[in-house]
Coordinates of C-alpha atoms and ligand atoms in Angstrom, one line a residue:
M3 CA 0.0 0.0 0.0
M4 CA 2.7 2.4 1.2
I5 CA 4.9 1.6 -1.8
A6 CA 2.1 2.1 -4.3
Y7 CA 1.4 5.5 -2.6
I8 CA 5.0 6.5 -3.0
I9 CA 5.2 5.5 -6.6
C10 CA 2.0 7.5 -7.4
T11 CA 3.4 10.6 -5.6
V12 CA 6.7 10.3 -7.5
L13 CA 4.9 9.9 -10.8
A14 CA 2.7 12.9 -10.0
I15 CA 5.5 15.2 -9.1
L16 CA 8.0 13.9 -11.7
P17 CA 6.6 16.1 -14.5
I18 CA 7.0 19.1 -12.2
L19 CA 10.6 18.3 -11.4
L20 CA 11.4 17.7 -15.0
Y21 CA 9.7 21.0 -15.9
L22 CA 11.8 22.9 -13.3
R23 CA 15.0 21.4 -14.6
N24 CA 14.1 22.2 -18.2
P25 CA 11.0 24.2 -19.0
Y26 CA 11.1 22.8 -22.6
F27 CA 11.1 19.2 -21.4
F28 CA 7.7 18.3 -22.8
G29 CA 8.3 20.2 -26.1
D30 CA 11.6 18.3 -26.5
L31 CA 9.9 15.0 -25.7
N32 CA 7.1 15.7 -28.2
Y33 CA 9.7 16.6 -30.8
A34 CA 11.6 13.4 -30.1
I35 CA 8.5 11.3 -30.5
S36 CA 7.7 13.0 -33.9
A37 CA 11.3 12.7 -35.0
L38 CA 11.3 9.0 -34.2
R39 CA 8.1 8.5 -36.0
I40 CA 9.4 10.3 -39.0
G41 CA 12.6 8.2 -38.8
M42 CA 10.5 5.1 -38.8
R43 CA 8.4 6.2 -41.8
M44 CA 11.6 7.1 -43.7
S45 CA 13.1 3.6 -43.1
K46 CA 9.9 2.1 -44.2
L47 CA 10.0 4.2 -47.4
K48 CA 13.5 3.0 -48.0
K49 CA 12.3 -0.6 -48.0
K50 CA 9.1 0.0 -50.0
F51 CA 9.0 3.2 -51.9
V52 CA 5.9 5.2 -52.2
S53 CA 5.7 8.8 -53.5
I54 CA 3.7 11.7 -52.4
L55 CA 1.4 10.9 -55.3
D56 CA 0.7 7.4 -53.9
C57 CA 0.0 9.1 -50.6
F58 CA -2.5 11.4 -52.4
L59 CA -4.2 8.4 -54.1
D60 CA -4.4 6.7 -50.7
K61 CA -6.3 9.7 -49.4
V62 CA -8.6 9.7 -52.4
A63 CA -9.5 6.1 -51.6
K64 CA -9.9 6.8 -47.9
H65 CA -12.0 10.0 -48.2
P66 CA -13.0 10.7 -51.8
H67 CA -15.6 13.3 -50.9
K68 CA -13.5 15.3 -48.5
K69 CA -12.7 18.8 -49.7
F70 CA -9.1 18.9 -51.0
I71 CA -8.9 22.4 -52.5
I72 CA -11.0 25.5 -52.0
F73 CA -10.2 28.3 -54.4
E74 CA -12.2 31.5 -55.0
G75 CA -15.3 30.1 -53.5
T76 CA -15.3 26.8 -55.4
S77 CA -14.3 23.6 -53.7
Y78 CA -12.9 20.4 -55.2
T79 CA -12.9 17.1 -53.4
Y80 CA -10.0 14.6 -53.3
S81 CA -11.8 12.5 -55.9
Q82 CA -12.5 15.4 -58.2
A83 CA -8.8 16.4 -58.1
D84 CA -7.8 12.8 -58.9
K85 CA -10.1 12.7 -61.9
E86 CA -9.1 16.2 -63.1
S87 CA -5.5 15.2 -63.0
N88 CA -6.2 12.0 -64.9
K89 CA -7.7 14.1 -67.7
V90 CA -4.7 16.4 -67.7
A91 CA -2.3 13.5 -67.8
R92 CA -4.2 11.9 -70.7
A93 CA -4.3 15.1 -72.6
L94 CA -0.6 15.7 -72.1
S95 CA 0.3 12.1 -72.9
T96 CA -1.5 12.3 -76.2
H97 CA -0.6 15.8 -77.3
A98 CA 2.8 16.4 -75.8
H99 CA 4.1 12.8 -76.2
L100 CA 5.6 12.8 -72.8
M101 CA 7.6 9.8 -71.5
A102 CA 8.4 8.9 -67.9
G103 CA 11.4 10.8 -66.8
D104 CA 10.8 13.8 -69.0
T105 CA 10.9 17.2 -67.4
V106 CA 8.0 19.7 -68.0
A107 CA 8.1 23.3 -66.8
L108 CA 5.2 24.8 -65.1
F109 CA 4.7 28.6 -65.5
V110 CA 1.4 29.1 -63.7
E111 CA 0.1 31.2 -60.9
N112 CA -1.5 29.7 -57.7
E113 CA -4.7 28.1 -58.9
P114 CA -6.2 24.6 -58.8
Q115 CA -4.9 23.8 -62.3
Y116 CA -1.4 24.1 -60.9
V117 CA -2.1 21.2 -58.7
W118 CA -3.9 19.2 -61.3
V119 CA -1.0 19.6 -63.8
W120 CA 1.6 18.7 -61.2
L121 CA -0.4 15.6 -60.1
A122 CA -0.8 14.7 -63.8
L123 CA 2.9 14.9 -64.4
A124 CA 3.6 12.8 -61.4
K125 CA 1.1 10.2 -62.8
L126 CA 3.0 10.1 -66.0
G127 CA 6.3 9.7 -64.2
C128 CA 7.5 13.1 -65.3
V129 CA 9.4 15.7 -63.3
A130 CA 7.9 19.2 -62.8
A131 CA 10.1 22.3 -62.9
L132 CA 8.3 24.9 -60.9
L133 CA 9.1 28.3 -62.6
N134 CA 8.8 31.5 -60.6
H135 CA 6.0 33.3 -62.4
N136 CA 7.6 36.7 -61.8
I137 CA 10.6 36.0 -64.0
R138 CA 10.8 37.2 -67.6
S139 CA 13.0 37.2 -70.7
R140 CA 16.5 36.1 -70.1
S141 CA 15.9 34.6 -66.7
L142 CA 12.9 32.8 -67.9
L143 CA 14.8 31.2 -70.8
H144 CA 17.6 30.3 -68.5
C145 CA 15.4 28.7 -65.9
F146 CA 13.6 26.8 -68.6
S147 CA 16.6 25.4 -70.3
C148 CA 18.7 24.6 -67.3
C149 CA 16.4 21.7 -66.3
D150 CA 16.3 20.3 -69.9
A151 CA 12.5 20.6 -70.0
K152 CA 10.7 19.2 -73.0
A153 CA 7.5 21.2 -72.7
L154 CA 6.2 24.4 -71.1
I155 CA 2.8 24.7 -69.6
V156 CA 1.6 28.3 -69.2
G157 CA -1.2 29.8 -67.2
A158 CA -3.6 31.9 -69.3
E159 CA -2.5 35.2 -67.6
L160 CA 1.1 34.7 -68.4
R161 CA 0.7 34.5 -72.2
G162 CA 2.5 37.8 -72.8
A163 CA 5.6 36.7 -70.9
V164 CA 5.9 33.6 -73.0
E165 CA 5.3 35.3 -76.3
E166 CA 8.3 37.4 -75.5
V167 CA 10.6 34.4 -75.5
L168 CA 8.6 32.2 -78.0
P169 CA 11.1 32.5 -80.9
S170 CA 13.8 31.1 -78.7
L171 CA 11.7 28.3 -77.4
R172 CA 10.6 27.3 -80.9
Q173 CA 14.2 27.3 -82.0
Q174 CA 14.9 24.7 -79.3
G175 CA 11.8 22.7 -80.5
I176 CA 10.0 23.1 -77.2
R177 CA 6.2 22.4 -77.1
V178 CA 4.3 25.2 -75.4
F179 CA 0.8 24.7 -74.0
I180 CA -1.5 27.3 -72.5
L181 CA -4.2 26.7 -70.0
S182 CA -7.0 28.2 -72.1
E183 CA -9.5 26.8 -74.6
H184 CA -8.2 28.7 -77.7
C185 CA -5.0 30.2 -78.7
D186 CA -4.3 31.8 -82.0
V187 CA -0.6 32.4 -81.5
E188 CA 1.5 30.2 -83.7
G189 CA 3.6 27.9 -81.6
I190 CA 1.4 27.9 -78.5
D191 CA -1.2 25.2 -78.2
S192 CA -4.3 25.4 -76.2
L193 CA -4.6 22.8 -73.5
S194 CA -7.9 23.3 -71.6
D195 CA -10.0 22.1 -74.6
K196 CA -7.9 19.0 -74.8
I197 CA -8.2 18.3 -71.1
Q198 CA -12.0 18.6 -71.3
Q199 CA -12.1 16.0 -74.1
A200 CA -9.9 13.5 -72.3
S201 CA -11.1 10.6 -70.2
D202 CA -10.8 10.7 -66.4
Q203 CA -9.9 7.0 -66.1
P204 CA -6.9 6.3 -63.9
L205 CA -3.5 5.9 -65.5
S206 CA -1.4 2.8 -65.2
P207 CA 1.0 2.8 -62.2
E208 CA 3.4 1.1 -64.6
L209 CA 4.1 4.6 -66.0
R210 CA 5.9 5.6 -62.8
A211 CA 7.3 2.2 -61.7
N212 CA 11.0 3.0 -61.9
M213 CA 11.3 5.3 -59.0
N214 CA 12.9 5.4 -55.6
L215 CA 13.7 8.0 -52.9
K216 CA 16.7 9.3 -54.8
T217 CA 14.9 9.9 -58.2
P218 CA 14.3 13.6 -59.0
A219 CA 10.7 14.6 -58.3
L220 CA 10.8 18.3 -58.9
Y221 CA 13.0 21.3 -59.7
I222 CA 12.6 24.3 -57.5
Y223 CA 14.5 27.4 -58.3
T224 CA 16.7 29.2 -55.8
S225 CA 19.1 32.0 -56.2
G226 CA 21.5 30.2 -53.9
T227 CA 24.5 32.5 -53.8
T228 CA 25.5 33.8 -57.2
G229 CA 24.3 34.3 -60.8
L230 CA 21.1 33.4 -62.4
P231 CA 18.5 31.3 -60.6
K232 CA 19.5 27.6 -60.2
A233 CA 17.3 24.6 -60.4
A234 CA 17.7 22.7 -57.1
V235 CA 17.1 19.0 -57.7
I236 CA 14.4 17.9 -55.3
N237 CA 14.2 14.1 -55.0
H238 CA 11.4 12.1 -53.4
E239 CA 13.3 11.9 -50.2
R240 CA 13.4 15.7 -49.9
V241 CA 9.7 15.9 -50.8
W242 CA 8.9 13.6 -47.9
L243 CA 11.2 15.3 -45.4
S244 CA 9.7 18.7 -46.1
S245 CA 6.2 17.3 -46.0
F246 CA 6.8 16.0 -42.5
L247 CA 7.2 19.5 -41.2
Q248 CA 3.4 19.7 -40.7
C249 CA 3.6 16.6 -38.6
I250 CA 6.3 18.3 -36.3
A251 CA 4.1 21.4 -36.2
G252 CA 1.3 19.3 -34.8
V253 CA -1.1 19.6 -37.8
R254 CA -3.9 17.1 -37.6
S255 CA -6.1 15.4 -40.1
N256 CA -9.1 17.7 -39.4
D257 CA -7.1 20.9 -39.9
V258 CA -7.6 23.3 -42.8
I259 CA -4.5 25.0 -44.2
Y260 CA -4.4 28.4 -45.9
I261 CA -1.9 28.5 -48.8
Y262 CA -1.2 31.9 -50.4
L263 CA 2.6 31.6 -50.7
P264 CA 3.7 30.9 -54.2
L265 CA 3.6 27.3 -55.2
Y266 CA 6.9 27.6 -57.0
H267 CA 8.8 27.9 -53.7
S268 CA 9.5 25.1 -51.4
S269 CA 7.5 26.7 -48.5
G270 CA 4.2 26.8 -50.5
F271 CA 4.7 23.6 -52.5
L272 CA 6.6 21.2 -50.2
M273 CA 5.8 22.3 -46.7
G274 CA 2.3 23.6 -47.6
L275 CA 0.8 21.5 -50.4
C276 CA 2.7 18.2 -50.0
G277 CA 2.5 18.5 -46.2
A278 CA -1.3 18.9 -46.6
I279 CA -1.5 15.8 -48.8
D280 CA 0.5 13.8 -46.2
R281 CA -2.0 14.9 -43.5
G282 CA -5.0 14.4 -45.9
I283 CA -6.4 17.9 -45.1
T284 CA -8.2 20.7 -46.9
V285 CA -6.3 23.4 -48.6
V286 CA -7.7 26.9 -49.0
L287 CA -5.7 28.1 -52.0
R288 CA -5.3 31.8 -52.9
R289 CA -3.8 33.4 -55.9
K290 CA -1.7 35.7 -53.8
F291 CA -1.5 37.2 -50.4
S292 CA -3.9 40.0 -49.4
A293 CA -3.7 41.5 -46.0
S294 CA -7.2 42.9 -46.1
N295 CA -8.8 39.5 -47.0
F296 CA -6.5 37.4 -44.8
W297 CA -8.7 37.0 -41.7
N298 CA -11.9 37.1 -43.6
D299 CA -10.7 34.1 -45.6
C300 CA -9.7 32.3 -42.4
R301 CA -13.1 32.9 -40.8
K302 CA -15.0 32.0 -44.0
Y303 CA -13.3 28.7 -44.5
N304 CA -12.6 27.7 -40.9
V305 CA -8.8 27.8 -41.5
T306 CA -6.9 26.4 -38.6
V307 CA -3.3 26.4 -40.0
I308 CA -1.5 29.2 -41.8
Q309 CA 1.9 29.5 -43.4
Y310 CA 3.9 32.7 -43.2
I311 CA 7.0 34.5 -44.1
G312 CA 8.1 37.3 -41.8
E313 CA 7.0 40.1 -44.1
V314 CA 3.4 38.8 -44.1
M315 CA 3.2 38.7 -40.4
R316 CA 4.3 42.3 -40.3
Y317 CA 1.8 43.4 -42.9
L318 CA -0.9 41.7 -40.8
C319 CA 0.2 43.6 -37.7
N320 CA 0.2 46.8 -39.7
T321 CA -3.4 46.5 -40.8
P322 CA -5.8 48.8 -38.9
K323 CA -7.2 47.2 -35.7
R324 CA -10.6 45.6 -35.9
E325 CA -13.0 44.4 -33.3
N326 CA -13.3 40.8 -34.5
E327 CA -9.7 40.1 -35.1
M328 CA -9.4 37.4 -32.4
D329 CA -12.5 35.8 -33.9
H330 CA -11.0 32.9 -36.0
K331 CA -10.0 29.3 -35.6
V332 CA -6.3 29.6 -36.5
R333 CA -4.3 27.6 -34.0
V334 CA -0.9 27.0 -35.8
A335 CA 1.3 29.1 -38.0
V336 CA 4.3 27.5 -39.7
G337 CA 6.9 29.6 -41.5
N338 CA 10.1 31.5 -41.3
G339 CA 11.5 34.9 -40.9
I340 CA 9.3 36.4 -38.2
R341 CA 11.1 39.0 -36.1
G342 CA 10.7 38.9 -32.3
D343 CA 8.8 42.2 -32.0
T344 CA 6.4 41.2 -34.8
W345 CA 5.9 37.8 -33.1
T346 CA 4.9 39.4 -29.8
E347 CA 2.6 41.9 -31.5
F348 CA 1.0 39.2 -33.6
L349 CA 0.1 37.1 -30.5
K350 CA -1.2 40.1 -28.7
R351 CA -3.5 41.1 -31.6
F352 CA -4.6 37.8 -33.0
G353 CA -4.7 35.6 -30.0
N354 CA -3.1 32.4 -28.9
I355 CA -1.6 30.9 -32.1
R356 CA 1.2 28.4 -31.9
I357 CA 3.9 29.9 -34.1
C358 CA 6.3 27.3 -35.4
E359 CA 9.3 29.1 -36.9
C360 CA 11.5 27.0 -39.1
Y361 CA 14.9 27.4 -40.8
G362 CA 16.2 25.6 -43.9
A363 CA 17.2 26.2 -47.5
T364 CA 15.4 24.5 -50.4
E365 CA 18.6 22.7 -51.5
G366 CA 20.2 22.5 -48.0
N367 CA 20.7 19.4 -46.0
V368 CA 20.2 20.9 -42.5
G369 CA 17.3 22.7 -40.9
F370 CA 15.9 23.7 -37.5
V371 CA 12.4 24.0 -36.1
N372 CA 11.5 26.2 -33.1
Y373 CA 8.9 23.7 -31.9
V374 CA 8.5 25.3 -28.4
G375 CA 7.6 28.8 -29.7
K376 CA 10.5 30.7 -28.1
I377 CA 10.0 34.2 -29.4
G378 CA 12.8 35.3 -31.8
A379 CA 14.5 32.0 -32.3
I380 CA 14.6 30.3 -35.7
G381 CA 14.9 26.8 -34.2
R382 CA 16.1 24.6 -31.4
E383 CA 18.9 22.1 -31.4
H384 CA 18.0 18.5 -30.5
F385 CA 20.5 15.7 -30.0
L386 CA 18.4 13.2 -32.0
Y387 CA 18.4 15.5 -35.0
K388 CA 22.1 16.2 -34.7
M389 CA 22.8 12.4 -34.4
S390 CA 21.1 11.7 -37.7
N391 CA 22.1 14.9 -39.4
P392 CA 25.5 16.1 -38.3
Y393 CA 26.1 19.8 -38.6
A394 CA 28.4 22.4 -37.1
F395 CA 28.8 26.2 -36.6
I396 CA 32.2 27.3 -37.6
R397 CA 34.1 30.5 -37.1
Y398 CA 33.9 32.9 -40.1
D399 CA 36.0 35.8 -41.2
T400 CA 33.6 38.4 -42.5
E401 CA 36.4 40.6 -43.9
K402 CA 38.1 37.9 -45.9
E403 CA 34.7 36.2 -46.5
E404 CA 35.9 32.7 -45.7
P405 CA 35.9 30.3 -42.8
V406 CA 38.8 30.7 -40.3
R407 CA 41.2 27.7 -40.4
D408 CA 43.6 26.7 -37.7
S409 CA 47.3 25.9 -38.2
K410 CA 46.5 22.5 -39.5
G411 CA 44.1 24.0 -42.0
F412 CA 40.9 22.8 -40.4
C413 CA 37.8 24.8 -39.4
I414 CA 37.1 25.8 -35.9
E415 CA 33.7 25.2 -34.2
V416 CA 32.5 28.3 -32.3
P417 CA 31.4 28.0 -28.6
K418 CA 27.8 28.4 -27.6
G419 CA 26.8 32.1 -27.7
E420 CA 29.2 33.0 -30.5
T421 CA 28.1 33.5 -34.1
G422 CA 29.2 30.9 -36.7
L423 CA 28.6 29.7 -40.2
L424 CA 26.2 26.8 -40.4
V425 CA 27.5 23.8 -42.3
G426 CA 25.8 20.5 -42.7
K427 CA 27.7 17.3 -43.2
I428 CA 27.1 15.7 -46.6
G429 CA 26.8 12.0 -46.0
K430 CA 24.6 9.0 -46.8
Q431 CA 21.8 10.4 -44.5
S432 CA 22.0 14.0 -45.5
L433 CA 22.7 14.3 -49.2
F434 CA 23.1 17.5 -51.0
T435 CA 21.4 16.9 -54.4
G436 CA 22.8 20.1 -55.9
Y437 CA 21.7 22.0 -58.9
A438 CA 20.6 20.7 -62.3
K439 CA 23.3 21.0 -65.0
N440 CA 25.4 23.3 -62.9
K441 CA 28.3 21.4 -61.5
Q442 CA 30.3 24.6 -60.8
Q443 CA 27.6 26.0 -58.5
T444 CA 27.0 22.7 -56.9
E445 CA 30.7 22.4 -56.0
K446 CA 30.7 26.0 -54.8
K447 CA 28.2 25.1 -52.1
K448 CA 30.5 22.4 -50.8
L449 CA 33.1 23.0 -48.1
K450 CA 35.9 20.4 -47.9
D451 CA 38.4 19.3 -45.3
V452 CA 36.3 20.9 -42.5
F453 CA 37.3 18.9 -39.5
V454 CA 39.3 16.0 -41.1
K455 CA 40.9 15.5 -44.4
G456 CA 38.4 14.5 -47.0
D457 CA 35.1 15.4 -45.3
V458 CA 32.5 17.5 -47.2
Y459 CA 29.9 19.9 -45.8
F460 CA 27.1 21.9 -47.3
N461 CA 27.8 25.6 -46.8
S462 CA 24.5 27.2 -45.8
G463 CA 25.9 30.7 -46.2
D464 CA 24.1 31.7 -43.0
L465 CA 25.6 33.0 -39.9
L466 CA 23.7 31.7 -36.8
R467 CA 24.1 31.8 -33.1
V468 CA 23.0 29.2 -30.5
D469 CA 22.3 30.3 -26.9
N470 CA 22.9 28.3 -23.8
E471 CA 19.5 26.8 -23.8
G472 CA 20.0 25.4 -27.3
F473 CA 17.9 28.0 -29.2
V474 CA 19.2 29.0 -32.6
Y475 CA 19.1 32.7 -33.8
F476 CA 19.6 34.1 -37.2
Q477 CA 22.4 36.7 -37.5
D478 CA 23.3 37.3 -41.1
R479 CA 23.6 36.0 -44.6
I480 CA 27.0 36.0 -46.2
G481 CA 28.2 36.2 -49.7
D482 CA 26.4 37.4 -52.7
T483 CA 22.7 37.1 -51.8
F484 CA 20.3 39.0 -49.6
R485 CA 16.7 38.5 -48.8
W486 CA 13.9 41.0 -49.6
K487 CA 10.2 40.4 -49.4
G488 CA 10.8 36.7 -48.8
E489 CA 12.8 36.3 -52.0
N490 CA 16.5 35.7 -52.4
V491 CA 18.2 38.3 -54.5
A492 CA 21.5 37.3 -56.2
T493 CA 23.7 40.4 -56.3
T494 CA 25.6 39.2 -59.4
E495 CA 22.5 38.7 -61.4
V496 CA 21.3 42.3 -60.6
A497 CA 24.8 43.6 -61.4
D498 CA 24.9 41.8 -64.7
I499 CA 21.7 43.5 -65.7
L500 CA 23.0 46.9 -64.6
L501 CA 26.1 46.4 -66.6
T502 CA 24.2 46.2 -69.8
V503 CA 23.0 49.9 -69.4
D504 CA 25.1 52.0 -71.8
F505 CA 26.5 54.5 -69.2
V506 CA 27.4 52.0 -66.5
E507 CA 31.0 50.9 -66.3
E508 CA 31.0 48.9 -63.1
A509 CA 28.3 47.8 -60.7
N510 CA 28.4 46.5 -57.1
V511 CA 25.1 45.3 -55.7
Y512 CA 24.3 44.7 -52.1
G513 CA 21.5 44.8 -49.6
V514 CA 21.0 47.5 -47.0
K515 CA 18.9 47.3 -43.8
V516 CA 15.9 49.6 -43.4
P517 CA 14.2 50.2 -40.0
G518 CA 11.0 48.1 -39.5
H519 CA 11.7 45.7 -42.4
E520 CA 13.0 42.1 -42.5
G521 CA 15.9 41.4 -44.7
R522 CA 17.7 43.9 -46.8
I523 CA 16.6 46.1 -49.7
G524 CA 18.7 46.3 -52.9
M525 CA 21.3 49.1 -53.4
A526 CA 23.8 49.5 -56.1
A527 CA 27.1 51.4 -56.2
L528 CA 27.9 52.3 -59.8
K529 CA 30.9 53.7 -61.6
L530 CA 29.9 55.6 -64.7
K531 CA 31.6 55.5 -68.1
E532 CA 33.8 58.5 -68.8
N533 CA 32.0 61.5 -70.0
M534 CA 28.6 59.9 -69.5
D535 CA 26.0 61.0 -67.0
F536 CA 23.5 59.1 -64.9
D537 CA 20.1 58.8 -66.6
G538 CA 17.5 57.9 -64.0
K539 CA 14.7 57.3 -66.5
A540 CA 16.7 55.1 -68.8
I541 CA 18.2 52.9 -66.1
Y542 CA 14.7 52.5 -64.6
Q543 CA 13.2 51.3 -67.9
H544 CA 16.0 48.8 -68.1
V545 CA 15.7 47.6 -64.5
K546 CA 11.9 47.3 -64.8
S547 CA 12.0 45.1 -67.9
Y548 CA 14.7 42.7 -66.7
L549 CA 14.2 42.4 -62.9
P550 CA 11.3 41.4 -60.7
S551 CA 10.3 44.2 -58.4
Y552 CA 11.9 42.7 -55.3
A553 CA 15.3 42.6 -57.0
R554 CA 15.4 46.2 -58.4
P555 CA 17.9 48.3 -56.6
R556 CA 16.0 50.9 -54.6
F557 CA 19.0 53.0 -54.0
I558 CA 21.9 53.9 -56.3
R559 CA 25.2 55.4 -55.2
I560 CA 27.6 56.9 -57.8
Q561 CA 31.3 56.4 -57.0
D562 CA 34.4 57.4 -58.9
A563 CA 35.9 54.0 -58.3
L564 CA 34.5 50.9 -56.7
A565 CA 36.4 49.4 -53.8
V566 CA 37.7 45.9 -54.2
T567 CA 39.7 43.5 -52.1
G568 CA 43.2 42.2 -52.8
T569 CA 41.8 39.4 -54.8
F570 CA 39.5 41.9 -56.7
K571 CA 36.4 40.8 -54.9
Q572 CA 34.0 43.7 -54.5
L573 CA 33.6 45.1 -51.0
K574 CA 30.0 44.9 -50.0
V575 CA 30.0 44.8 -46.2
K576 CA 31.3 48.3 -45.7
L577 CA 29.0 49.8 -48.3
A578 CA 26.0 48.0 -46.8
E579 CA 26.9 49.4 -43.4
E580 CA 27.2 53.0 -44.8
G581 CA 23.7 52.7 -46.0
F582 CA 21.9 55.5 -47.9
N583 CA 21.8 58.6 -45.6
P584 CA 22.4 61.6 -47.9
T585 CA 23.7 63.8 -45.0
I586 CA 26.5 61.3 -44.3
I587 CA 27.3 59.9 -47.8
K588 CA 29.1 62.4 -50.0
N589 CA 28.6 60.5 -53.2
R590 CA 25.5 61.3 -55.4
L591 CA 22.6 59.1 -54.3
F592 CA 19.4 58.2 -56.1
F593 CA 16.2 56.7 -54.9
L594 CA 13.7 54.6 -57.0
E595 CA 10.3 56.2 -57.0
D596 CA 7.2 55.0 -58.9
K597 CA 8.4 56.1 -62.3
G598 CA 12.2 56.4 -62.1
Y599 CA 15.3 57.2 -60.1
V600 CA 15.3 60.6 -58.4
P601 CA 18.0 62.3 -56.3
M602 CA 17.9 61.2 -52.7
T603 CA 17.0 63.9 -50.2
S604 CA 16.9 64.1 -46.4
E605 CA 13.1 64.3 -46.7
I606 CA 13.0 60.9 -48.4
F607 CA 15.5 59.5 -46.0
N608 CA 13.6 60.7 -42.9
A609 CA 10.3 59.4 -44.3
I610 CA 11.9 56.0 -44.7
E611 CA 13.4 56.1 -41.2
E612 CA 10.1 57.1 -39.6
G613 CA 8.2 54.5 -41.6
T614 CA 5.9 57.0 -43.3
L615 CA 7.4 56.0 -46.7
R616 CA 6.8 52.3 -47.2
L617 CA 9.3 50.4 -49.3
Ligands
NAG5 C1 -17.2 26.4 -40.3 O1 -17.6 25.9 -39.0 C2 -18.9 26.2 -38.6 C3 -19.1 25.8 -37.2 O2 -18.4 24.6 -36.9 C4 -19.9 25.5 -39.6 O3 -21.2 25.8 -39.3 C5 -19.6 26.0 -41.0 O4 -20.4 25.4 -42.0 C6 -18.1 25.8 -41.4 N1 -17.8 26.5 -42.7 C7 -17.2 25.9 -43.7 C8 -17.0 26.6 -44.9 O5 -16.8 24.7 -43.6

């Protein structure tokens, strides 16, 4: 009797003791359980491969009449989506003569057809290349050809952008299909009419029989570090691992997720859509983000899970206060890039929502999840994760722009609390699949002889810091990219465009911080050609036609000579720190307004500082 009583008491107070020792004990335990479950599922997948498409077909069989996608007021059940995609697959197989293993590029905005076409391609055993629908001309052609795509499928709204590059596509013998019923442009075939005529009978699984975890499933574009966008090879293993994020975030089968992030990025597509298929839930799909409709949509469709990027959370916090703003069913938010102050404000305004902040790169082999909701952290270290996915934070020299090496030539791990460069060990468990047809860039992301001769690590390019409790904080991004409005901007790509302007001799592009904004906004230091003057209108026309809005330099600084390092690398850090204050910087400065570049003034500068001028 006595012993039983003691055992009960111990069991009752054990949780309290554990909590006092480590307030995150239960969060850690929960994470460990999810991680083990995921590990078990992965080892099962290794023995008997199934793809995310098979998972979708499973859900179709399990709950055919459950809503799969809701878009602009219309809903489509799992079964309808299945049938629609059968029709698309049959139309494509007949008219585009696709074979298993072929790559097809998708240039479509967020809409249900995006999903049907992708499912159709998966049913045919084809690989989908998800093109960013903001890109144009040279970038578009580049993205298209670097994945060796055989055909291009275009959304009806994007016809103009494709017509621009059509001669080039035709030269390469590419078939172009548009999602409309008619098209009178020579070289573009209508697809919607062909889909309507096709049968909705299932396709033979034989078509996609030769697949395993390592076969490419998708190409997703990333600006990585330098140059034009690169096609990251996403194999089935990566698709699964990203989909499991919803499981870690605690998403359940009766949840409803709101997807407004572009489906061409890994957040929207892998973590959002594929994750939703894994959970078998309903997706409320939106063409693009709208701050004023956000909560109305959530209320209307009983949304319980949202995805975010930091900028979106700030836009939501900046909307005028309303009485009913706590009146919604959202309980989980999964995403990345939310700042501590926005996080606090968001919870205060919109109620008790579990924010699950994550960190990871599309092509990277290491990531973190802040599963306990510690404000400001991008993730939390966990020994189970580190065991299966070894990584390290190494000392980095920001002046020389390279890792610090000791006398033996090896890298040095930083102690807790110090900022270091995150590198993920490339091994059997954590592969780095690299970029399609770009060996040079793939090699560039690898760091060799890190701790022992012959080891290879993936260089994340991110400087992070881990505190004593194991929380990971983002510090900075190194090298030649910066993030603005949730997009990576490759500085060399922007510089290449600027260099084609007739009066520009040299260009150095970098990102500058602005108060109240995440990331960095683009700025360029230019050296002009002799005897030529800066023409704000001309350069604007050029920038506007060749760069998406998030990549256009908002500030331009004219210098007589651009500073370079001993190895002729351009100096960016110092310029970025100097910023764009016209009272401090003695060079001529220009600011991009609606219609062109105008001279920078203290009024403009102050308005930006005070937040009255929104960038
Ligand atoms: C949302 O939930 C309410 C109450 O549970 C229900 O009456 C309503 O029909 C639901 N709306 C949708 C679009 O599912």
